[in-house]
mmCIF file of C-alpha atoms in Angstrom:
data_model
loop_
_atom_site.group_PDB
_atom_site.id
_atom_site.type_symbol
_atom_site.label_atom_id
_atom_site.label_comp_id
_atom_site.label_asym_id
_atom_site.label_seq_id
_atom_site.Cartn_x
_atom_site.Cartn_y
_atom_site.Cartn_z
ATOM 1 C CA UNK A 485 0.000 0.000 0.000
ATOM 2 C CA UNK A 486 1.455 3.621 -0.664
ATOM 3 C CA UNK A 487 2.913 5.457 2.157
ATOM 4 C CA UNK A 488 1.981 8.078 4.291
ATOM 5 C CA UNK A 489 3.883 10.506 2.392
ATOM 6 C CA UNK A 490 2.615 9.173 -0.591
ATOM 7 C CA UNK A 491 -1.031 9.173 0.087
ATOM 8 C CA UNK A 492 -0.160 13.569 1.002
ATOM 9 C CA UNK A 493 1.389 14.051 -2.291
ATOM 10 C CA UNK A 494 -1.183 12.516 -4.283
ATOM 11 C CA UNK A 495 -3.972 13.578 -2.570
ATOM 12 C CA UNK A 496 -3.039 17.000 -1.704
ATOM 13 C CA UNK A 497 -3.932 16.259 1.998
ATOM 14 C CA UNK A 498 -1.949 16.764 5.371
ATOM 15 C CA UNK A 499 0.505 14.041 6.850
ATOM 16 C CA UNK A 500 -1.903 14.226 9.657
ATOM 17 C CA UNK A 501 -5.035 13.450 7.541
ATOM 18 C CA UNK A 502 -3.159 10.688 5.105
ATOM 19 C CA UNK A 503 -1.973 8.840 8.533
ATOM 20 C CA UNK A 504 -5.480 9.284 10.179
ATOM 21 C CA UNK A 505 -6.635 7.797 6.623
ATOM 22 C CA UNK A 506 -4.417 4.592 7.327
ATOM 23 C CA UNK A 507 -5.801 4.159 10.643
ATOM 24 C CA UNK A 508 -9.180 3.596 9.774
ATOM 25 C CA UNK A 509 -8.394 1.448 7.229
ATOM 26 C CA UNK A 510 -6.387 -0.650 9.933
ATOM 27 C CA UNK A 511 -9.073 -0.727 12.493
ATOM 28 C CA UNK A 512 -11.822 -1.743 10.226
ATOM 29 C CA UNK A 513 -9.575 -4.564 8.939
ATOM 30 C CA UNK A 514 -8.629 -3.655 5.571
ATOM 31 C CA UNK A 515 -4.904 -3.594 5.884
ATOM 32 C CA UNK A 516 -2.611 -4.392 8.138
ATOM 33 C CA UNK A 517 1.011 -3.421 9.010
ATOM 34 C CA UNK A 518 4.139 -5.915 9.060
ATOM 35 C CA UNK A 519 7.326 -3.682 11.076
ATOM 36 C CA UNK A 520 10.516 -2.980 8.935
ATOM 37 C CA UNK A 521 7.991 -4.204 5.300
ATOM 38 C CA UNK A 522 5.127 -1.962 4.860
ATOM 39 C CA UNK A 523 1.706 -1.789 4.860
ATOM 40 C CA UNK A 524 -0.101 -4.022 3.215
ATOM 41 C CA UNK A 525 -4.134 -4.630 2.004
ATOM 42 C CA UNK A 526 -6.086 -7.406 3.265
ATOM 43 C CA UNK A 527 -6.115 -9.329 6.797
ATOM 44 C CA UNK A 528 -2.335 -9.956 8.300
ATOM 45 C CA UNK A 529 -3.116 -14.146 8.442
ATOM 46 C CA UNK A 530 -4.685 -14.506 4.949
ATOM 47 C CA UNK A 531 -1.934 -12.207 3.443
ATOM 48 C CA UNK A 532 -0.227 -13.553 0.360
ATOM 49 C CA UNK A 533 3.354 -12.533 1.451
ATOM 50 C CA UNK A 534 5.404 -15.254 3.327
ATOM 51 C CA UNK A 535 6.479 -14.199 6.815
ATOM 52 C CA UNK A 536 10.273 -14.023 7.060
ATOM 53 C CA UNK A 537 13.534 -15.100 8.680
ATOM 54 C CA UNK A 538 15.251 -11.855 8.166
ATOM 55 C CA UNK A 539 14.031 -8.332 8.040
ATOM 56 C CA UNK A 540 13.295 -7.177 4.630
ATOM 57 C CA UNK A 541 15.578 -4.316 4.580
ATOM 58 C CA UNK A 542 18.159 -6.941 5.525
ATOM 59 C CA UNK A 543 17.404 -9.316 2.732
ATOM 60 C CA UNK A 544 17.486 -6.072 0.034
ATOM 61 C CA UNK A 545 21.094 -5.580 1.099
ATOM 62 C CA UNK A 546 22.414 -9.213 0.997
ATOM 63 C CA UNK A 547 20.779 -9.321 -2.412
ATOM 64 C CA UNK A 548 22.907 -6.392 -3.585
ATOM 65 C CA UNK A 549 25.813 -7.337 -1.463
ATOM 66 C CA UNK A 550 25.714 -10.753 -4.035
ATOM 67 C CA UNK A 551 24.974 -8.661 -7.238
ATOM 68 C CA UNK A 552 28.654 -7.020 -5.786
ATOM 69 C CA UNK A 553 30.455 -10.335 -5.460
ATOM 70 C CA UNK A 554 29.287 -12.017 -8.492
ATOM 71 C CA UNK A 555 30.646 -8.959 -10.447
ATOM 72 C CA UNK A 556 27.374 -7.106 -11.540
ATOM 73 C CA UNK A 557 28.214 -3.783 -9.994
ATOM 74 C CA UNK A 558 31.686 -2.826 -10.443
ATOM 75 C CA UNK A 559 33.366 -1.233 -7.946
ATOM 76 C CA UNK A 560 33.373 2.619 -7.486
ATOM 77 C CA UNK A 561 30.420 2.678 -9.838
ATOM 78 C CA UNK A 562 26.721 3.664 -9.110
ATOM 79 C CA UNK A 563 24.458 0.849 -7.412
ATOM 80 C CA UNK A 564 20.452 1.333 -8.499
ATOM 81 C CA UNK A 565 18.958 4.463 -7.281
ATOM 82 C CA UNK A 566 16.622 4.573 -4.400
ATOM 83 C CA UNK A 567 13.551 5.200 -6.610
ATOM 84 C CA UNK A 568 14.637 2.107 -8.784
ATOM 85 C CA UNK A 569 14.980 -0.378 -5.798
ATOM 86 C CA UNK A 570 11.693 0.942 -4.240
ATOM 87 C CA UNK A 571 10.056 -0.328 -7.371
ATOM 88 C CA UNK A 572 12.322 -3.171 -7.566
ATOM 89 C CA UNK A 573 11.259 -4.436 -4.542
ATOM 90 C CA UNK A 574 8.157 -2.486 -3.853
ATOM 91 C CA UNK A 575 9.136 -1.749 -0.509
ATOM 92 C CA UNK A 576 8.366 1.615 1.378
ATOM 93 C CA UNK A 577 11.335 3.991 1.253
ATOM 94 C CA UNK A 578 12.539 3.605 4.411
ATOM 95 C CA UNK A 579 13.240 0.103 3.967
ATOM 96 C CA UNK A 580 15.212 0.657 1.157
ATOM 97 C CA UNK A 581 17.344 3.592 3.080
ATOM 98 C CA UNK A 582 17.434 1.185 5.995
ATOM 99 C CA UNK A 583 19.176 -1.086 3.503
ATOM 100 C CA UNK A 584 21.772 1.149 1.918
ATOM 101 C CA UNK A 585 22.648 2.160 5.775
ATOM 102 C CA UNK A 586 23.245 -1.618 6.570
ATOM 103 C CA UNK A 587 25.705 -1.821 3.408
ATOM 104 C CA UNK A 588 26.935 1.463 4.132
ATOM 105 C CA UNK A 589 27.868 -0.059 7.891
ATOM 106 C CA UNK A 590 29.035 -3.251 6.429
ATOM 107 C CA UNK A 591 31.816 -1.651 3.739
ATOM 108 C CA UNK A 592 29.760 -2.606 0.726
ATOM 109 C CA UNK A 593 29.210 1.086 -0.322
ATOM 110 C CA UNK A 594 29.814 4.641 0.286
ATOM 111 C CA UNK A 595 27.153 7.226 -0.603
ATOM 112 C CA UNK A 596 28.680 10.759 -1.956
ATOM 113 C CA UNK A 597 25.749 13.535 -0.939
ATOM 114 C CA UNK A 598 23.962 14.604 -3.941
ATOM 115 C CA UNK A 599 25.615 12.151 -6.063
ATOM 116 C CA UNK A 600 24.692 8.751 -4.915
ATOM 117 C CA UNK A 601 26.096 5.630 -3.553
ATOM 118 C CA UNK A 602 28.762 3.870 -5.114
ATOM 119 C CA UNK A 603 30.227 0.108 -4.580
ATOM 120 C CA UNK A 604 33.005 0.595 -2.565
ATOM 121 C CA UNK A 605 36.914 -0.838 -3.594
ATOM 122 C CA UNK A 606 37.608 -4.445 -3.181
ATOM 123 C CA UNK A 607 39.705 -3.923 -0.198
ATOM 124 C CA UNK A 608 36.719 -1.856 1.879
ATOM 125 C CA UNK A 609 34.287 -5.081 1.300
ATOM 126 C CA UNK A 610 33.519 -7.735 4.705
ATOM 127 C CA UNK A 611 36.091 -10.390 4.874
ATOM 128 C CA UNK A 612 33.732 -13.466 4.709
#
C-alpha cells in the first residue's frame, strides 16, 4: 500500500489526515502493518506474502551485497537508485534507506551527498 507521504502528495492532503486515513483502514480490517515491510491490504493471516527469517531491509542488502560479489556492480560505480529499488522491490522507502545504511555499515558502499552511492573498492568489502 502507498505510504503516508505518498497518500499527502497525491492527494493534496496533510501528513496528519493521510496517517489518520491509514488508521481507519487498519481498524476496520482492511490492511494491516508488518514492522521494517510496509503496509499491506487485506487481513495480516490470509496475506499472500510469506512471513520471514530476516528483516526485509536486511534481505534487500544481501541481495545487492551478491549482485557485488558475483561482479554485476563494479566497484566505485553507481548501485540502483533509491527510486529504482523501491520499485524493484516495492518496498516503502525507508526500507530501502534502511538497507543502503546496513551496506553502508558493512563496507559494501559509500554514498557521496547529492551524487549517490557507489560500490566501494575491493579492499573496503567484509572479509567473509
Amino acid at each position: 500500500m502507498a505510504s503516508e507521504a505518498e497518500i499527502q502528495r497525491e492527494f493534496g492532503v496533510a501528513r496528519t489526515t493521510a496517517r489518520r486515513a491509514i488508521r481507519v483502514l487498519r481498524d476496520e480490517g482492511l490492511i494491516h502493518t508488518v514492522q521494517g515491510e510496509g503496509t499491506f491490504v487485506g487481513v495480516r493471516n490470509e496475506a499472500p506474502r510469506a512471513s520471514r527469517k530476516i528483516p526485509l531491509y536486511q534481505h534487500i542488502a544481501a541481495e545487492i551485497a551478491q549482485r557485488i560479489k558475483a561482479g554485476e556492480l563494479l566497484p566505485r560505480r553507481p548501485i540502483p537508485g533509491e527510486t529504482a529499488l523501491l520499485q524493484q522491490h516495492d518496498v516503502a522507502r525507508e526500507t530501502v534507506r534502511r538497507a543502503m545504511a546496513l551496506l553502508r555499515e558493512q563496507g559494501w558502499i559509500y554514498t557521496v551527498p547529492q551524487r549517490g552511492s557507489y560500490v566501494s573498492p575491493e579492499e573496503s568489502w567484509p572479509k567473509e
